[in-house]
PDB file of C-alpha atoms and ligand atoms in Angstrom:
ATOM      1  CA  MET W1392      -2.978 -18.041   4.117  1.00  0.00           C
ATOM      2  CA  VAL W1393       0.522 -17.180   1.973  1.00  0.00           C
ATOM      3  CA  THR W1394      -0.581 -16.174  -1.690  1.00  0.00           C
ATOM      4  CA  ASP W1395       1.848 -14.996  -4.406  1.00  0.00           C
ATOM      5  CA  SER W1396      -0.651 -12.621  -6.208  1.00  0.00           C
ATOM      6  CA  PRO W1397       0.135  -9.045  -6.225  1.00  0.00           C
ATOM      7  CA  ILE W1398      -3.409  -8.059  -5.738  1.00  0.00           C
ATOM      8  CA  ILE W1399      -4.088  -5.738  -2.800  1.00  0.00           C
ATOM      9  CA  ILE W1400      -7.811  -5.096  -2.739  1.00  0.00           C
ATOM     10  CA  ALA W1401      -8.672  -2.112  -0.629  1.00  0.00           C
ATOM     11  CA  LEU W1402     -11.469  -2.930   2.137  1.00  0.00           C
ATOM     12  CA  ASP W1403     -12.781   1.014   2.501  1.00  0.00           C
ATOM     13  CA  TYR W1404     -15.603   1.005   4.546  1.00  0.00           C
ATOM     14  CA  PRO W1405     -17.187   2.426   7.654  1.00  0.00           C
ATOM     15  CA  SER W1406     -17.879  -0.310   9.557  1.00  0.00           C
ATOM     16  CA  LEU W1407     -16.253  -4.016  10.723  1.00  0.00           C
ATOM     17  CA  ASP W1408     -19.410  -5.790   9.185  1.00  0.00           C
ATOM     18  CA  ALA W1409     -19.038  -4.315   5.732  1.00  0.00           C
ATOM     19  CA  ALA W1410     -15.214  -5.043   5.574  1.00  0.00           C
ATOM     20  CA  LEU W1411     -15.504  -8.386   6.668  1.00  0.00           C
ATOM     21  CA  CYS W1412     -18.815  -9.267   4.007  1.00  0.00           C
ATOM     22  CA  MET W1413     -16.698  -8.080   1.147  1.00  0.00           C
ATOM     23  CA  ALA W1414     -13.456 -10.161   3.067  1.00  0.00           C
ATOM     24  CA  ASP W1415     -16.198 -12.883   2.921  1.00  0.00           C
ATOM     25  CA  GLN W1416     -16.838 -12.863  -0.768  1.00  0.00           C
ATOM     26  CA  LEU W1417     -12.814 -12.883  -1.569  1.00  0.00           C
ATOM     27  CA  ASP W1418     -10.482 -16.024  -2.107  1.00  0.00           C
ATOM     28  CA  PRO W1419      -7.100 -15.301   0.581  1.00  0.00           C
ATOM     29  CA  ALA W1420      -5.250 -17.822  -1.939  1.00  0.00           C
ATOM     30  CA  ARG W1421      -5.604 -15.209  -4.454  1.00  0.00           C
ATOM     31  CA  CYS W1422      -5.305 -11.491  -2.876  1.00  0.00           C
ATOM     32  CA  ARG W1423      -4.411  -9.713  -0.174  1.00  0.00           C
ATOM     33  CA  VAL W1424      -6.536  -7.140   1.587  1.00  0.00           C
ATOM     34  CA  LYS W1425      -5.657  -3.125   2.706  1.00  0.00           C
ATOM     35  CA  VAL W1426      -6.953  -1.793   5.766  1.00  0.00           C
ATOM     36  CA  GLY W1427      -6.839   1.898   5.796  1.00  0.00           C
ATOM     37  CA  LYS W1428      -7.438   4.829   8.185  1.00  0.00           C
ATOM     38  CA  GLU W1429     -11.397   5.052   8.565  1.00  0.00           C
ATOM     39  CA  LEU W1430     -11.879   1.196   9.109  1.00  0.00           C
ATOM     40  CA  PHE W1431      -8.951   1.405  11.719  1.00  0.00           C
ATOM     41  CA  THR W1432     -10.341   4.113  13.415  1.00  0.00           C
ATOM     42  CA  ARG W1433     -13.569   2.811  13.467  1.00  0.00           C
ATOM     43  CA  SER W1434     -13.287  -0.899  14.153  1.00  0.00           C
ATOM     44  CA  GLY W1435      -9.533  -1.035  15.918  1.00  0.00           C
ATOM     45  CA  PRO W1436      -7.411  -4.364  16.064  1.00  0.00           C
ATOM     46  CA  ALA W1437     -10.742  -6.498  15.928  1.00  0.00           C
ATOM     47  CA  VAL W1438     -10.736  -6.228  12.012  1.00  0.00           C
ATOM     48  CA  LEU W1439      -7.234  -7.143  11.613  1.00  0.00           C
ATOM     49  CA  GLU W1440      -7.895 -10.430  13.682  1.00  0.00           C
ATOM     50  CA  ALA W1441     -10.969 -10.770  11.725  1.00  0.00           C
ATOM     51  CA  LEU W1442      -9.415 -11.009   8.457  1.00  0.00           C
ATOM     52  CA  HIS W1443      -6.412 -13.153   9.739  1.00  0.00           C
ATOM     53  CA  GLY W1444      -8.893 -15.265  11.210  1.00  0.00           C
ATOM     54  CA  ARG W1445     -10.731 -15.761   7.723  1.00  0.00           C
ATOM     55  CA  GLY W1446      -6.477 -16.293   6.082  1.00  0.00           C
ATOM     56  CA  PHE W1447      -5.732 -13.077   4.607  1.00  0.00           C
ATOM     57  CA  GLU W1448      -2.622 -11.079   4.882  1.00  0.00           C
ATOM     58  CA  VAL W1449      -3.036  -7.874   5.690  1.00  0.00           C
ATOM     59  CA  PHE W1450      -1.873  -4.098   4.652  1.00  0.00           C
ATOM     60  CA  LEU W1451      -2.616  -1.804   7.648  1.00  0.00           C
ATOM     61  CA  ASP W1452      -2.487   1.699   5.627  1.00  0.00           C
ATOM     62  CA  LEU W1453      -2.344   4.133   8.304  1.00  0.00           C
ATOM     63  CA  LYS W1454       1.044   6.308   7.167  1.00  0.00           C
ATOM     64  CA  PHE W1455       2.492   6.951  10.170  1.00  0.00           C
ATOM     65  CA  HIS W1456       4.474  10.077  10.645  1.00  0.00           C
ATOM     66  CA  ASP W1457       5.652  11.514  13.763  1.00  0.00           C
ATOM     67  CA  ILE W1458       9.040  11.218  15.823  1.00  0.00           C
ATOM     68  CA  PRO W1459      11.469   8.242  15.451  1.00  0.00           C
ATOM     69  CA  ASN W1460      10.724   6.778  18.756  1.00  0.00           C
ATOM     70  CA  THR W1461       7.197   7.014  18.415  1.00  0.00           C
ATOM     71  CA  VAL W1462       6.857   5.939  15.000  1.00  0.00           C
ATOM     72  CA  ALA W1463       8.979   2.423  15.613  1.00  0.00           C
ATOM     73  CA  SER W1464       7.009   1.315  18.406  1.00  0.00           C
ATOM     74  CA  ALA W1465       4.269   1.960  16.205  1.00  0.00           C
ATOM     75  CA  VAL W1466       5.546  -0.110  13.437  1.00  0.00           C
ATOM     76  CA  GLN W1467       6.491  -2.754  16.127  1.00  0.00           C
ATOM     77  CA  ALA W1468       2.902  -2.615  17.606  1.00  0.00           C
ATOM     78  CA  ALA W1469       1.690  -3.250  13.934  1.00  0.00           C
ATOM     79  CA  ALA W1470       3.964  -5.841  13.101  1.00  0.00           C
ATOM     80  CA  GLU W1471       3.227  -7.948  16.181  1.00  0.00           C
ATOM     81  CA  GLN W1472      -0.150  -8.282  15.342  1.00  0.00           C
ATOM     82  CA  GLY W1473       1.069 -10.544  12.691  1.00  0.00           C
ATOM     83  CA  LEU W1474       0.678  -7.633   9.702  1.00  0.00           C
ATOM     84  CA  TRP W1475       2.068  -8.796   6.404  1.00  0.00           C
ATOM     85  CA  MET W1476       2.815  -4.865   5.464  1.00  0.00           C
ATOM     86  CA  VAL W1477       2.851  -1.653   7.186  1.00  0.00           C
ATOM     87  CA  ASN W1478       3.791   2.387   5.938  1.00  0.00           C
ATOM     88  CA  VAL W1479       5.154   5.546   7.210  1.00  0.00           C
ATOM     89  CA  HIS W1480       5.718   9.047   5.093  1.00  0.00           C
ATOM     90  CA  ALA W1481       9.130   9.043   4.080  1.00  0.00           C
ATOM     91  CA  SER W1482       8.976  12.532   4.548  1.00  0.00           C
ATOM     92  CA  GLY W1483       9.531  11.657   8.223  1.00  0.00           C
ATOM     93  CA  GLY W1484      12.784  11.616   7.318  1.00  0.00           C
ATOM     94  CA  ARG W1485      15.524   9.020   7.423  1.00  0.00           C
ATOM     95  CA  GLN W1486      16.056   9.027  11.347  1.00  0.00           C
ATOM     96  CA  MET W1487      12.266   8.310  11.710  1.00  0.00           C
ATOM     97  CA  MET W1488      12.458   5.310   8.754  1.00  0.00           C
ATOM     98  CA  GLU W1489      16.259   3.932  10.286  1.00  0.00           C
ATOM     99  CA  ALA W1490      14.137   3.651  13.606  1.00  0.00           C
ATOM    100  CA  ALA W1491      11.083   1.759  12.248  1.00  0.00           C
ATOM    101  CA  VAL W1492      13.509  -0.413  10.162  1.00  0.00           C
ATOM    102  CA  GLN W1493      15.609  -1.123  13.214  1.00  0.00           C
ATOM    103  CA  ARG W1494      12.782  -1.676  15.398  1.00  0.00           C
ATOM    104  CA  LEU W1495      11.901  -4.613  13.231  1.00  0.00           C
ATOM    105  CA  GLU W1496      15.125  -6.022  13.015  1.00  0.00           C
ATOM    106  CA  GLN W1497      15.658  -6.429  16.844  1.00  0.00           C
ATOM    107  CA  HIS W1498      12.527  -8.339  17.175  1.00  0.00           C
ATOM    108  CA  ARG W1499      13.058 -10.321  14.337  1.00  0.00           C
ATOM    109  CA  LEU W1500       9.544  -8.981  12.710  1.00  0.00           C
ATOM    110  CA  THR W1501       9.465  -9.537   9.348  1.00  0.00           C
ATOM    111  CA  THR W1502       6.402  -7.186   8.094  1.00  0.00           C
ATOM    112  CA  HIS W1503       6.945  -5.356   5.074  1.00  0.00           C
ATOM    113  CA  LEU W1504       7.921  -1.727   5.949  1.00  0.00           C
ATOM    114  CA  ILE W1505       7.083   0.631   3.116  1.00  0.00           C
ATOM    115  CA  ALA W1506       7.202   4.611   2.612  1.00  0.00           C
ATOM    116  CA  VAL W1507       4.649   6.939   0.918  1.00  0.00           C
ATOM    117  CA  THR W1508       6.899   9.618  -1.121  1.00  0.00           C
ATOM    118  CA  VAL W1509       4.568  12.496  -2.307  1.00  0.00           C
ATOM    119  CA  LEU W1510       1.053  11.551  -2.064  1.00  0.00           C
ATOM    120  CA  THR W1511      -0.856  11.370  -5.810  1.00  0.00           C
ATOM    121  CA  SER W1512      -3.219  14.040  -4.318  1.00  0.00           C
ATOM    122  CA  MET W1513      -0.292  16.557  -3.994  1.00  0.00           C
ATOM    123  CA  GLN W1514       0.648  18.928  -7.232  1.00  0.00           C
ATOM    124  CA  ALA W1515       3.897  21.059  -7.332  1.00  0.00           C
ATOM    125  CA  THR W1516       2.015  24.117  -6.122  1.00  0.00           C
ATOM    126  CA  ASP W1517       1.112  22.172  -3.046  1.00  0.00           C
ATOM    127  CA  LEU W1518       4.781  21.228  -2.537  1.00  0.00           C
ATOM    128  CA  ALA W1519       5.165  24.552  -3.098  1.00  0.00           C
ATOM    129  CA  ASP W1520       3.092  25.648   0.060  1.00  0.00           C
ATOM    130  CA  VAL W1521       5.126  23.425   2.037  1.00  0.00           C
ATOM    131  CA  GLY W1522       8.262  24.955   0.776  1.00  0.00           C
ATOM    132  CA  ILE W1523       9.526  21.599  -1.372  1.00  0.00           C
ATOM    133  CA  SER W1524      10.451  23.969  -4.956  1.00  0.00           C
ATOM    134  CA  ALA W1525      12.363  21.001  -6.484  1.00  0.00           C
ATOM    135  CA  PRO W1526       9.985  19.396  -9.246  1.00  0.00           C
ATOM    136  CA  LEU W1527       7.420  16.928  -8.180  1.00  0.00           C
ATOM    137  CA  ALA W1528       8.805  13.882  -9.714  1.00  0.00           C
ATOM    138  CA  GLU W1529      12.469  14.503  -8.383  1.00  0.00           C
ATOM    139  CA  HIS W1530      11.217  15.247  -4.939  1.00  0.00           C
ATOM    140  CA  VAL W1531       9.246  11.827  -5.443  1.00  0.00           C
ATOM    141  CA  GLU W1532      12.629  10.044  -6.807  1.00  0.00           C
ATOM    142  CA  ARG W1533      14.523  11.921  -3.629  1.00  0.00           C
ATOM    143  CA  LEU W1534      12.109  10.508  -1.417  1.00  0.00           C
ATOM    144  CA  ALA W1535      12.370   6.850  -2.864  1.00  0.00           C
ATOM    145  CA  GLN W1536      16.150   6.690  -2.473  1.00  0.00           C
ATOM    146  CA  LEU W1537      16.056   8.053   0.844  1.00  0.00           C
ATOM    147  CA  ALA W1538      13.557   5.364   1.421  1.00  0.00           C
ATOM    148  CA  LYS W1539      15.825   2.704   0.114  1.00  0.00           C
ATOM    149  CA  GLN W1540      19.065   4.236   2.303  1.00  0.00           C
ATOM    150  CA  SER W1541      17.382   4.004   5.312  1.00  0.00           C
ATOM    151  CA  GLY W1542      16.262  -0.139   4.983  1.00  0.00           C
ATOM    152  CA  MET W1543      12.833   0.332   3.961  1.00  0.00           C
ATOM    153  CA  HIS W1544      11.575  -2.344   1.797  1.00  0.00           C
ATOM    154  CA  GLY W1545       9.645  -0.331  -0.818  1.00  0.00           C
ATOM    155  CA  VAL W1546       7.261   2.556  -1.795  1.00  0.00           C
ATOM    156  CA  VAL W1547       3.539   3.208  -2.397  1.00  0.00           C
ATOM    157  CA  CYS W1548       3.900   5.213  -5.363  1.00  0.00           C
ATOM    158  CA  SER W1549       1.822   5.869  -8.912  1.00  0.00           C
ATOM    159  CA  ALA W1550       2.534   3.545 -11.568  1.00  0.00           C
ATOM    160  CA  GLN W1551       3.729   6.575 -13.637  1.00  0.00           C
ATOM    161  CA  GLU W1552       6.460   6.304 -10.873  1.00  0.00           C
ATOM    162  CA  SER W1553       7.269   2.317 -10.842  1.00  0.00           C
ATOM    163  CA  ALA W1554       9.725   2.927 -14.074  1.00  0.00           C
ATOM    164  CA  ARG W1555      12.064   5.403 -12.720  1.00  0.00           C
ATOM    165  CA  ILE W1556      12.083   4.150  -8.859  1.00  0.00           C
ATOM    166  CA  LYS W1557      12.946   0.660 -10.540  1.00  0.00           C
ATOM    167  CA  ALA W1558      15.894   1.960 -12.225  1.00  0.00           C
ATOM    168  CA  LEU W1559      17.112   3.710  -9.018  1.00  0.00           C
ATOM    169  CA  CYS W1560      16.142   1.191  -6.214  1.00  0.00           C
ATOM    170  CA  GLY W1561      16.506  -2.077  -7.975  1.00  0.00           C
ATOM    171  CA  ASP W1562      13.864  -4.665  -8.851  1.00  0.00           C
ATOM    172  CA  SER W1563      13.139  -6.348  -5.260  1.00  0.00           C
ATOM    173  CA  PHE W1564      12.715  -2.434  -3.856  1.00  0.00           C
ATOM    174  CA  LEU W1565       8.797  -2.888  -3.598  1.00  0.00           C
ATOM    175  CA  LYS W1566       6.374  -0.286  -5.727  1.00  0.00           C
ATOM    176  CA  VAL W1567       2.871  -0.750  -4.338  1.00  0.00           C
ATOM    177  CA  THR W1568       0.706   1.035  -6.783  1.00  0.00           C
ATOM    178  CA  PRO W1569      -2.845   2.695  -6.242  1.00  0.00           C
ATOM    179  CA  GLY W1570      -4.385   4.313  -9.118  1.00  0.00           C
ATOM    180  CA  ILE W1571      -5.340   0.896 -11.182  1.00  0.00           C
ATOM    181  CA  ARG W1572      -8.198   0.535 -12.895  1.00  0.00           C
ATOM    182  CA  PRO W1573      -8.492  -3.075 -15.235  1.00  0.00           C
ATOM    183  CA  SER W1574     -10.150  -2.205 -18.956  1.00  0.00           C
ATOM    184  CA  PHE W1575     -13.744  -3.094 -17.685  1.00  0.00           C
ATOM    185  CA  SER W1576     -13.662  -0.287 -14.869  1.00  0.00           C
ATOM    186  CA  VAL W1577     -14.579   3.240 -14.690  1.00  0.00           C
ATOM    187  CA  ALA W1578     -11.695   5.848 -13.316  1.00  0.00           C
ATOM    188  CA  ASN W1579     -14.248   7.052 -10.499  1.00  0.00           C
ATOM    189  CA  ASP W1580     -11.868   9.795  -8.841  1.00  0.00           C
ATOM    190  CA  GLN W1581      -8.852   8.960  -9.983  1.00  0.00           C
ATOM    191  CA  GLN W1582      -6.702  10.908 -11.979  1.00  0.00           C
ATOM    192  CA  ARG W1583      -3.489   9.201 -13.649  1.00  0.00           C
ATOM    193  CA  ILE W1584      -4.618   5.794 -14.234  1.00  0.00           C
ATOM    194  CA  MET W1585      -2.945   2.594 -15.876  1.00  0.00           C
ATOM    195  CA  THR W1586      -4.437  -0.859 -16.270  1.00  0.00           C
ATOM    196  CA  PRO W1587      -2.663  -3.872 -13.681  1.00  0.00           C
ATOM    197  CA  SER W1588      -0.735  -5.193 -16.977  1.00  0.00           C
ATOM    198  CA  GLN W1589       0.228  -1.538 -17.595  1.00  0.00           C
ATOM    199  CA  ALA W1590       1.370  -1.167 -14.396  1.00  0.00           C
ATOM    200  CA  MET W1591       3.200  -4.380 -13.642  1.00  0.00           C
ATOM    201  CA  GLN W1592       5.044  -3.977 -17.070  1.00  0.00           C
ATOM    202  CA  ALA W1593       6.028  -0.207 -15.609  1.00  0.00           C
ATOM    203  CA  GLY W1594       7.870  -2.048 -12.602  1.00  0.00           C
ATOM    204  CA  SER W1595       5.307  -2.194  -9.758  1.00  0.00           C
ATOM    205  CA  THR W1596       5.147  -5.577  -7.658  1.00  0.00           C
ATOM    206  CA  HIS W1597       1.823  -4.925  -6.446  1.00  0.00           C
ATOM    207  CA  LEU W1598      -1.613  -3.306  -7.098  1.00  0.00           C
ATOM    208  CA  VAL W1599      -3.897  -1.798  -4.531  1.00  0.00           C
ATOM    209  CA  ILE W1600      -7.264  -1.802  -6.185  1.00  0.00           C
ATOM    210  CA  GLY W1601     -10.607  -0.926  -4.498  1.00  0.00           C
ATOM    211  CA  ARG W1602     -13.491   0.256  -6.327  1.00  0.00           C
ATOM    212  CA  PRO W1603     -13.254  -2.086  -9.279  1.00  0.00           C
ATOM    213  CA  VAL W1604     -13.524  -5.439  -7.396  1.00  0.00           C
ATOM    214  CA  THR W1605     -15.523  -4.069  -4.126  1.00  0.00           C
ATOM    215  CA  GLN W1606     -18.264  -2.021  -5.981  1.00  0.00           C
ATOM    216  CA  SER W1607     -18.293  -4.782  -8.416  1.00  0.00           C
ATOM    217  CA  GLU W1608     -21.675  -7.207  -8.315  1.00  0.00           C
ATOM    218  CA  ASP W1609     -19.482 -10.065  -8.508  1.00  0.00           C
ATOM    219  CA  PRO W1610     -15.975  -9.040  -6.586  1.00  0.00           C
ATOM    220  CA  MET W1611     -14.339 -12.810  -7.452  1.00  0.00           C
ATOM    221  CA  LEU W1612     -15.403 -12.063 -11.079  1.00  0.00           C
ATOM    222  CA  ALA W1613     -13.747  -8.788 -11.496  1.00  0.00           C
ATOM    223  CA  LEU W1614     -10.502  -9.969  -9.778  1.00  0.00           C
ATOM    224  CA  GLN W1615     -10.490 -13.277 -11.998  1.00  0.00           C
ATOM    225  CA  ALA W1616     -10.943 -10.858 -15.142  1.00  0.00           C
ATOM    226  CA  ILE W1617      -7.932  -8.833 -13.517  1.00  0.00           C
ATOM    227  CA  GLU W1618      -5.845 -12.216 -13.095  1.00  0.00           C
ATOM    228  CA  ALA W1619      -6.683 -13.234 -16.730  1.00  0.00           C
ATOM    229  CA  GLU W1620      -5.391  -9.295 -17.972  1.00  0.00           C
ATOM    230  CA  LEU W1621      -2.303 -10.396 -15.999  1.00  0.00           C
ATOM    231  CA  GLY W1622      -2.216 -13.713 -16.946  1.00  0.00           C
ATOM    232  CA  VAL W1623      -1.454 -15.250 -13.135  1.00  0.00           C
ATOM    233  CA  GLY W1624      -4.220 -17.333 -11.244  1.00  0.00           C
TER     234      GLY W1624
HETATM  235  O1  C5P I2047     -11.338   2.527  -5.231  1.00  0.00           O
HETATM  236  P1  C5P I2047      -9.720   2.709  -5.537  1.00  0.00           P
HETATM  237  O2  C5P I2047      -8.845   1.396  -6.274  1.00  0.00           O
HETATM  238  O3  C5P I2047      -9.399   3.577  -6.066  1.00  0.00           O
HETATM  239  O4  C5P I2047      -8.607   2.607  -4.121  1.00  0.00           O
HETATM  240  C1  C5P I2047      -7.323   2.606  -4.063  1.00  0.00           C
HETATM  241  C2  C5P I2047      -7.150   2.547  -2.611  1.00  0.00           C
HETATM  242  O5  C5P I2047      -5.420   3.137  -2.729  1.00  0.00           O
HETATM  243  C3  C5P I2047      -7.715   3.434  -1.694  1.00  0.00           C
HETATM  244  O6  C5P I2047      -7.623   2.752  -0.287  1.00  0.00           O
HETATM  245  C4  C5P I2047      -6.946   4.794  -1.399  1.00  0.00           C
HETATM  246  O7  C5P I2047      -7.028   5.667  -0.292  1.00  0.00           O
HETATM  247  C5  C5P I2047      -5.676   4.622  -1.887  1.00  0.00           C
HETATM  248  N1  C5P I2047      -4.636   5.172  -2.157  1.00  0.00           N
HETATM  249  C6  C5P I2047      -4.781   6.040  -3.767  1.00  0.00           C
HETATM  250  N2  C5P I2047      -3.837   6.821  -3.870  1.00  0.00           N
HETATM  251  C7  C5P I2047      -2.682   7.374  -3.135  1.00  0.00           C
HETATM  252  C8  C5P I2047      -2.391   6.633  -2.046  1.00  0.00           C
HETATM  253  C9  C5P I2047      -3.475   5.626  -1.539  1.00  0.00           C
HETATM  254  O8  C5P I2047      -5.857   5.842  -4.527  1.00  0.00           O
HETATM  255  N3  C5P I2047      -1.827   7.827  -3.657  1.00  0.00           N
END
């Protein structure tokens, strides 16, 4: 099923059953879903097949980072399973990103390929520890531009960075943003949060939302409240 919703629900669960139990409470016409490292490592491609079988478009969030040929092959393997979106680390470099883009093009695969710039858990001191002395915001911009030049379709970024990345890389460059907290929800462990409408106004094209929906008593009601806030649905 194809949806034009900007909402991606993070299925952060330790088992296939738990993830599908949540997916069965959601509507594939009104959101996409994200599968991360823990769920995929435990359940493997079975979870992707099960979600596709239920009509969901799926973002596989494994953040590949390796030598160019290995990443290109992993991206190809993901895309051949019919995924909607897959990602790599921009810090893997130009050659790695170009190899992944070229591999998708060679095989006429239309999966969206995006890059993580700097993990939002990293601070300037963490960058300094790995030898990067540039200010964090500058490093994010540098990696976003490198991703764009390498042919990537967008980045994962904090909503705080969306406006600047939109100015540098354009409207159609995807800005996929976690750290979203609707006005009805609590922050959990997220630090620099934005509401869904603030993030969209800042230039985000997609919103990754986990606990505000998945830990709600009525996930579809929570999704509906977010849609109402965004004026969609
Ligand atoms: O529950 P919550 O809405 O905080 O979930 C956010 C999702 O986005 C989680 O899957 C988390 O791993 C992911 N994420 C994040 N911050 C990043 C990158 C990914 O919260 N910088």
